[in-house]
PDB file of C-alpha atoms and ligand atoms in Angstrom:
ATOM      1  CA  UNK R  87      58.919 166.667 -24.152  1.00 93.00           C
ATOM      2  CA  UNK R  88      57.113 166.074 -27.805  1.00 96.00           C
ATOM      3  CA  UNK R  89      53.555 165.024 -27.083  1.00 98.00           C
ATOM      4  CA  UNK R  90      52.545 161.517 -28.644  1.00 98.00           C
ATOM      5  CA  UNK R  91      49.465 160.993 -27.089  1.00 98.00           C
ATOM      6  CA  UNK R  92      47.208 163.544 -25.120  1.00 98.00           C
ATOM      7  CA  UNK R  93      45.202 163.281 -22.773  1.00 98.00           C
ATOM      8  CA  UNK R  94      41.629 163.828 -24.684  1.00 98.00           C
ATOM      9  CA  UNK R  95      42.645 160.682 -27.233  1.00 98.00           C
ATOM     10  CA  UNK R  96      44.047 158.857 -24.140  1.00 98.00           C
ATOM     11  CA  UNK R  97      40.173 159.570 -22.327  1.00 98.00           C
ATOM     12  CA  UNK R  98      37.923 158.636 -25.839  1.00 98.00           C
ATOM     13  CA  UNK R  99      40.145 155.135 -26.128  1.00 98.00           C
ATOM     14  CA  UNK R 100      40.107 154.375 -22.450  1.00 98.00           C
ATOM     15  CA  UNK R 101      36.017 154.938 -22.639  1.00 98.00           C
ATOM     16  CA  UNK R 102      36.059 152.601 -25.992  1.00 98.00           C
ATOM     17  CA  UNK R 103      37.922 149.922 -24.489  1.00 98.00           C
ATOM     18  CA  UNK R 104      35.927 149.808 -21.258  1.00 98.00           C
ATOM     19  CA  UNK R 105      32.689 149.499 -23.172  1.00 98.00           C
ATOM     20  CA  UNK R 106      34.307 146.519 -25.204  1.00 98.00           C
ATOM     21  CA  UNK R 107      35.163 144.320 -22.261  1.00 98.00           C
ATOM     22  CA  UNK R 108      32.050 145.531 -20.504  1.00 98.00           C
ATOM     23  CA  UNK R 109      30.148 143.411 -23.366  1.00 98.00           C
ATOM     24  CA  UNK R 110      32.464 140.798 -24.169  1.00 98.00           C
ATOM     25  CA  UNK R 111      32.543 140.152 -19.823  1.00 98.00           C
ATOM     26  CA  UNK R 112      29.047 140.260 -19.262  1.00 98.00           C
ATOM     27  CA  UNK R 113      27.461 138.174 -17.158  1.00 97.00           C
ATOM     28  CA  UNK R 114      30.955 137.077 -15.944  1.00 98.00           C
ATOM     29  CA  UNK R 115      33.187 138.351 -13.523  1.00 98.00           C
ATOM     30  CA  UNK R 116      36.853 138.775 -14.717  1.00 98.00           C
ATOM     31  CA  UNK R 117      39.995 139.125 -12.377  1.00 98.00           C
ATOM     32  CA  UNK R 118      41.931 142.406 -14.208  1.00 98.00           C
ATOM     33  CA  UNK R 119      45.986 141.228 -13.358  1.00 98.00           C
ATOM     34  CA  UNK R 120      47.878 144.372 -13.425  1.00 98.00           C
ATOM     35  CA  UNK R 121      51.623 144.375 -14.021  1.00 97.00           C
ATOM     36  CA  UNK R 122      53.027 147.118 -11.481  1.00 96.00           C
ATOM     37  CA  UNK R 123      54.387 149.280 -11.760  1.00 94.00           C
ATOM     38  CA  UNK R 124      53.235 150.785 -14.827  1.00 95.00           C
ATOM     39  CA  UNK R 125      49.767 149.551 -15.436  1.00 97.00           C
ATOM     40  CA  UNK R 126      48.183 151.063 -12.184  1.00 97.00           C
ATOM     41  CA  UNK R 127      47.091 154.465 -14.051  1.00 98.00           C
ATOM     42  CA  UNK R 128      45.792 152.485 -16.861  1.00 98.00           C
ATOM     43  CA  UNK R 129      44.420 150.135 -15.227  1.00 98.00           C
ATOM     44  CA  UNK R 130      42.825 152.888 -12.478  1.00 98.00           C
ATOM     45  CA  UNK R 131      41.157 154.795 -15.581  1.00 98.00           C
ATOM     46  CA  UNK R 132      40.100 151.506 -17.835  1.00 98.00           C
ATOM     47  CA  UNK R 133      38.307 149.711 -15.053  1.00 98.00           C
ATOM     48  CA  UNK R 134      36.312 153.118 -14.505  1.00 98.00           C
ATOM     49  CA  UNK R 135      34.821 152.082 -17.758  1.00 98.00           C
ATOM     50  CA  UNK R 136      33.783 148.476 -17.370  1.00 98.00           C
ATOM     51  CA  UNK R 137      30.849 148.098 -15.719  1.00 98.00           C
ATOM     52  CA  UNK R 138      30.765 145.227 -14.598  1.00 98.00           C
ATOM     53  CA  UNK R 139      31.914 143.522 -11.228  1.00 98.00           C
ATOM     54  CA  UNK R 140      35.500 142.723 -11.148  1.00 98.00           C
ATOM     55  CA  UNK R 141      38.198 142.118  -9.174  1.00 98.00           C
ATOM     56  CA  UNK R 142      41.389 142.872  -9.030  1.00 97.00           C
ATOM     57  CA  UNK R 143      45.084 141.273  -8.196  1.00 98.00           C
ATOM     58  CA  UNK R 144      48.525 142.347  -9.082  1.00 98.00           C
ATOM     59  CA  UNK R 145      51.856 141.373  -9.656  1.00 98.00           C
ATOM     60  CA  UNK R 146      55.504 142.780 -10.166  1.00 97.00           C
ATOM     61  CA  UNK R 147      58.094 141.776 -12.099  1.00 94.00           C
ATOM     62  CA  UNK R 148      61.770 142.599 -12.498  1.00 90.00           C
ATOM     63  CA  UNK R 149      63.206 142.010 -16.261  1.00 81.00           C
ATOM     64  CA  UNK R 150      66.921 142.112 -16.528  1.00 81.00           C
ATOM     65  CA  UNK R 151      68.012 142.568 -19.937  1.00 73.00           C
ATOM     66  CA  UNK R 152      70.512 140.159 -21.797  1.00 71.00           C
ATOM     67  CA  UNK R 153      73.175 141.527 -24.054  1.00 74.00           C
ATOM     68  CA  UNK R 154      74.652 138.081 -24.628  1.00 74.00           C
ATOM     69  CA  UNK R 155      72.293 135.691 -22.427  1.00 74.00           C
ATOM     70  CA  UNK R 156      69.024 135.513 -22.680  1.00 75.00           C
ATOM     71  CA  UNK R 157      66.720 138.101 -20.689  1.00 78.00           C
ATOM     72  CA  UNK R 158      65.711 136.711 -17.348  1.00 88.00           C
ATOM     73  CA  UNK R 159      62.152 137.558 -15.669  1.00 92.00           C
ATOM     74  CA  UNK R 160      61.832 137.145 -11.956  1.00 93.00           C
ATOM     75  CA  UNK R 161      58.310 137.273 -10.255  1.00 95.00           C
ATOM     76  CA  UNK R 162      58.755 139.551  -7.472  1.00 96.00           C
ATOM     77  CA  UNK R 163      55.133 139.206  -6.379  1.00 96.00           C
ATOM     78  CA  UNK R 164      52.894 136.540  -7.195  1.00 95.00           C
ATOM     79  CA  UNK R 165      49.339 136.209  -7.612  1.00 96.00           C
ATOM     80  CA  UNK R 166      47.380 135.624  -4.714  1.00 96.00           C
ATOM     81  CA  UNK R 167      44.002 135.287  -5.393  1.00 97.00           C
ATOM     82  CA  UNK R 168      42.714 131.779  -6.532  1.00 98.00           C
ATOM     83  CA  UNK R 169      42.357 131.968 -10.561  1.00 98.00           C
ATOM     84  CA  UNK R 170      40.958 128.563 -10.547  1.00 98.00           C
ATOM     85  CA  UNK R 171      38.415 128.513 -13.269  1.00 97.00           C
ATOM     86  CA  UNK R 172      38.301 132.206 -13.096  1.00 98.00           C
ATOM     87  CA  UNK R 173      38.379 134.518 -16.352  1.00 98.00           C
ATOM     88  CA  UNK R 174      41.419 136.949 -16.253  1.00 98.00           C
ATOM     89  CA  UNK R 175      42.430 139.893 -18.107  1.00 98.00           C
ATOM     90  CA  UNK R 176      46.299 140.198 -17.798  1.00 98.00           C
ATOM     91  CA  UNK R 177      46.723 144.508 -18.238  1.00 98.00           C
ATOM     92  CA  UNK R 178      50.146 145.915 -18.381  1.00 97.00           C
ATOM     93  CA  UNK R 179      50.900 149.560 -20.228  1.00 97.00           C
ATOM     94  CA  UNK R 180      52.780 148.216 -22.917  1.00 96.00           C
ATOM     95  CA  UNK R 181      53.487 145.593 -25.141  1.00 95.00           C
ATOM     96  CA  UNK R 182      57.403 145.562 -26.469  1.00 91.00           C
ATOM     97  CA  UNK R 183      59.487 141.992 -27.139  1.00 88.00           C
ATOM     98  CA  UNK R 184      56.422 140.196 -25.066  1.00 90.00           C
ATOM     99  CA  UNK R 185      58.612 138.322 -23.169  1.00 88.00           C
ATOM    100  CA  UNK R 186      56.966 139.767 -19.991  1.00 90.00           C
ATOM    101  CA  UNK R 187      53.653 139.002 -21.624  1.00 92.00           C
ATOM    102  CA  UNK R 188      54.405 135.234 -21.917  1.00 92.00           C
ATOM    103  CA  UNK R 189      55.732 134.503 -18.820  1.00 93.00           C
ATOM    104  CA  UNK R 190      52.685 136.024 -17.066  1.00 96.00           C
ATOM    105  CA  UNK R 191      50.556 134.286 -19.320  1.00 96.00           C
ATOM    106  CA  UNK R 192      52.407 130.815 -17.997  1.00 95.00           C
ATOM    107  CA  UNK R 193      51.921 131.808 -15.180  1.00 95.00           C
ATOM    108  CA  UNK R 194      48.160 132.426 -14.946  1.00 97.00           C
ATOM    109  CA  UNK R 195      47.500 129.586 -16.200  1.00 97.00           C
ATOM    110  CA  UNK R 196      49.274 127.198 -14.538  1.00 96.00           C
ATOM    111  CA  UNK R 197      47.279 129.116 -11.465  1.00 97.00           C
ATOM    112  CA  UNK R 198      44.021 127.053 -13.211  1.00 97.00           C
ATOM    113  CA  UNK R 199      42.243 130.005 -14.753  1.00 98.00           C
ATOM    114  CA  UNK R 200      39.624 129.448 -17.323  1.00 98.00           C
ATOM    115  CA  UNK R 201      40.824 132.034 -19.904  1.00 98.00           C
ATOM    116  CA  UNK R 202      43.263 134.798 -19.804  1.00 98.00           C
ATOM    117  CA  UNK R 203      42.943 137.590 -21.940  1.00 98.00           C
ATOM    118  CA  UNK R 204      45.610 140.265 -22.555  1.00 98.00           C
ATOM    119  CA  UNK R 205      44.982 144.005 -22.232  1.00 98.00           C
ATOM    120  CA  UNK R 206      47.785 146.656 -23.159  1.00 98.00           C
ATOM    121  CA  UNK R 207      47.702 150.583 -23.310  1.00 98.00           C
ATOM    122  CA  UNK R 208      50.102 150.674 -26.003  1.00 98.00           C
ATOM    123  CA  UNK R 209      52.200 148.180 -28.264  1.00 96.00           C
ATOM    124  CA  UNK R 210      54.874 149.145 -30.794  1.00 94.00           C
ATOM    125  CA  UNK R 211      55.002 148.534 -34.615  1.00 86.00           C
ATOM    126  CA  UNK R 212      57.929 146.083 -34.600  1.00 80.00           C
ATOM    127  CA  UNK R 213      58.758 142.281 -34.858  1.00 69.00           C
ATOM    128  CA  UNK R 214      58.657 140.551 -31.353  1.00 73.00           C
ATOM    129  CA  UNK R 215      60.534 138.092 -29.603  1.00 72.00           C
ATOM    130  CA  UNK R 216      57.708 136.499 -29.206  1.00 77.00           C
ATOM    131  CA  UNK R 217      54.373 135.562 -31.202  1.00 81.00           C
ATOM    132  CA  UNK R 218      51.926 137.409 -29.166  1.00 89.00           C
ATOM    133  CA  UNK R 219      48.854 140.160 -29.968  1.00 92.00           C
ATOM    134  CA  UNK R 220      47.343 141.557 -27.180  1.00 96.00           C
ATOM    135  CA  UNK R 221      43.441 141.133 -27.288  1.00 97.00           C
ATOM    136  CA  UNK R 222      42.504 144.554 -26.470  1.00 98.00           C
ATOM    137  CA  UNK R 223      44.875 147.564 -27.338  1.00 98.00           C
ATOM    138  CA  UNK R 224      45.047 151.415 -26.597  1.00 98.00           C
ATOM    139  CA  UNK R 225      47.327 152.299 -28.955  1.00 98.00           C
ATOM    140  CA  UNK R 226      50.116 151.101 -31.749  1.00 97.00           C
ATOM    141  CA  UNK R 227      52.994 153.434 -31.423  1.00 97.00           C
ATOM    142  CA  UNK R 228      56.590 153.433 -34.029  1.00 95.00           C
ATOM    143  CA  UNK R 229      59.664 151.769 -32.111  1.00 92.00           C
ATOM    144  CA  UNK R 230      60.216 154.998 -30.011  1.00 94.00           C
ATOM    145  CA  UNK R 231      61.061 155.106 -26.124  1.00 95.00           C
ATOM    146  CA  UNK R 232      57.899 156.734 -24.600  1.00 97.00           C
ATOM    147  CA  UNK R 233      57.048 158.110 -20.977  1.00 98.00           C
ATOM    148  CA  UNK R 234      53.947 159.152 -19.227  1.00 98.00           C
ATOM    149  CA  UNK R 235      50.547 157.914 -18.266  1.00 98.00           C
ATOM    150  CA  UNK R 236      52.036 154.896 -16.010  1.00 98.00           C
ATOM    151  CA  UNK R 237      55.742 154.496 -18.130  1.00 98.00           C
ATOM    152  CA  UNK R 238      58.705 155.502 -16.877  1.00 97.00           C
ATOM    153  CA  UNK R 239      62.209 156.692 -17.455  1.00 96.00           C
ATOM    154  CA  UNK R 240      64.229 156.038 -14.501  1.00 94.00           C
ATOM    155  CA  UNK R 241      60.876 155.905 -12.279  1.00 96.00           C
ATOM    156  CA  UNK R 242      60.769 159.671 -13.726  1.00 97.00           C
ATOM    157  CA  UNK R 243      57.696 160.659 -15.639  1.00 97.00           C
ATOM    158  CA  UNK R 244      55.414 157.967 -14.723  1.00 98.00           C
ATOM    159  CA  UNK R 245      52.237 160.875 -13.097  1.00 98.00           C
ATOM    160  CA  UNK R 246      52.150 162.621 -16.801  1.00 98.00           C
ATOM    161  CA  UNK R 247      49.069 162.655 -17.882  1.00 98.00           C
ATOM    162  CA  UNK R 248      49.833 161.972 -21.817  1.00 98.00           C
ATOM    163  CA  UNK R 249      52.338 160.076 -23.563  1.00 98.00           C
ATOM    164  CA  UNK R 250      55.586 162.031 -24.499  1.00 98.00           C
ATOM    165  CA  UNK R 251      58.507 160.951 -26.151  1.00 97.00           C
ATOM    166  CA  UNK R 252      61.460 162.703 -23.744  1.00 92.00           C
ATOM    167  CA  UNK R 253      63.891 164.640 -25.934  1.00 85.00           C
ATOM    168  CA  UNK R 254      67.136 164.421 -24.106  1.00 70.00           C
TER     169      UNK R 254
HETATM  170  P1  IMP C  27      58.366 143.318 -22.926  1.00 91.60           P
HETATM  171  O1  IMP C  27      57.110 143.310 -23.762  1.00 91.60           O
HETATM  172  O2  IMP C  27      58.632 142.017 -22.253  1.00 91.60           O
HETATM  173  O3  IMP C  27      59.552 143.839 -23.688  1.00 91.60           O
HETATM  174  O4  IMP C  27      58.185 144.290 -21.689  1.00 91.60           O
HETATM  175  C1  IMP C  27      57.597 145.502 -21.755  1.00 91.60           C
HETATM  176  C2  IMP C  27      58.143 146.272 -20.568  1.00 91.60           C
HETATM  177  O5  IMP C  27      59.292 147.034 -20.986  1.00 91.60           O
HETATM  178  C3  IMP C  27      57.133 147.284 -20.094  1.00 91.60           C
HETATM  179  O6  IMP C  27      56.374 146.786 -19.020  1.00 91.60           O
HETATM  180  C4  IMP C  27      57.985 148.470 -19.710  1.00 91.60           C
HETATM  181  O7  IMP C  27      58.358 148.392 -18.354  1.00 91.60           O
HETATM  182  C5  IMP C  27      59.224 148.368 -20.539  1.00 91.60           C
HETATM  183  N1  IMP C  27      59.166 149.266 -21.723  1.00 91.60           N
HETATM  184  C6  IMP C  27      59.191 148.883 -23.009  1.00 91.60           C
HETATM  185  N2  IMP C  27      59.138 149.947 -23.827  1.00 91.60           N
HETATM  186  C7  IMP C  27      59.066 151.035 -23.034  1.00 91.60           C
HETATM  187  C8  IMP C  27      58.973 152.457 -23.324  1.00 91.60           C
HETATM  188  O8  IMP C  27      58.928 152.946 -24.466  1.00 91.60           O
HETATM  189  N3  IMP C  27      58.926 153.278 -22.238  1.00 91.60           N
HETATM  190  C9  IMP C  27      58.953 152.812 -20.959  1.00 91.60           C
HETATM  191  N4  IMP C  27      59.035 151.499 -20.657  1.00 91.60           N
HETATM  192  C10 IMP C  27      59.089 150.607 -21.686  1.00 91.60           C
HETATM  193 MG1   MG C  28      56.896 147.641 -16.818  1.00 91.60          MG
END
């Protein structure tokens, strides 16, 4: 395992991040959105920063990959608390095409919230399927297939507590 990330950089960004929202949020109480299953150690860590009151709802989704067709997204869980007129920060651990970013977006919104914000532990350096910049960001990382700190391979790896790249 080559070492991207470790865990001292991982700690000073997650600190740096926290303090952001905690200023941009105050006086308002967002609803953090995790996308499980890789955004509960991030999120864990991040909202340990924000201080702030919060709350907190999740949701998982499956994303089957299209060679041919295009991908497909299916909401396995929704969210269930009411978003009506609520501020939300969508978090998920990382930002790749940001077709899973969209559709949650969509989704959120059509729930009635007042603004969503997106939050992501890592995005790559490439061109995505889809126009979207996350409004808070960890880290940008090359096109590289990375494990650890909430991302799997195979559900493997996902308790590290830096980012690796596996060399297999
Ligand atoms: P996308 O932005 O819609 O492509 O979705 C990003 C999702 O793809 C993430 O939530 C991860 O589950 C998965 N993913 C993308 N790149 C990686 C990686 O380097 N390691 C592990 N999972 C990844
Ligand atoms: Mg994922």
């Amino acid at each position: 395992m080559k070492i991207l990330i470790d865990q001292e950089s991982i700690k000073q960004k997650i600190k740096e991040l926290g303090k952001k929202i905690t200023e941009d949020y105050k006086g308002k109480k967002p609803v953090f959105v995790g996308v499980l299953k890789g955004a509960f150690i991030f999120l864990a860590d991040l909202v340990r920063e924000v201080k702030i009151d919060v709350e907190f709802d999740f949701v998982v989704v499956s994303l089957y990959r299209g060679e041919k067709n295009p991908d497909v997204i299916i909401l396995e869980r929704e969210v269930l608390t009411d978003l009506e007129a609520r501020d939300v920060i969508l978090v998920d651990e990382i930002l790749d095409t940001g077709r899973t970013f969209s559709f949650l977006i969509d989704h959120i919104k059509a729930k009635g919230a007042k603004s969503v914000k997106t939050c992501v532990f890592l995005k790559k350096k490439k061109k995505r399927r889809v126009e979207i910049e996350p409004d808070y960001c960890g880290f940008e990382i090359p096109d590289v297939f990375v494990v650890g700190y909430g991302l799997d391979y195979k559900e493997r790896y996902r308790n590290l507590p830096y980012v690796g790249i596996v060399d297999e």
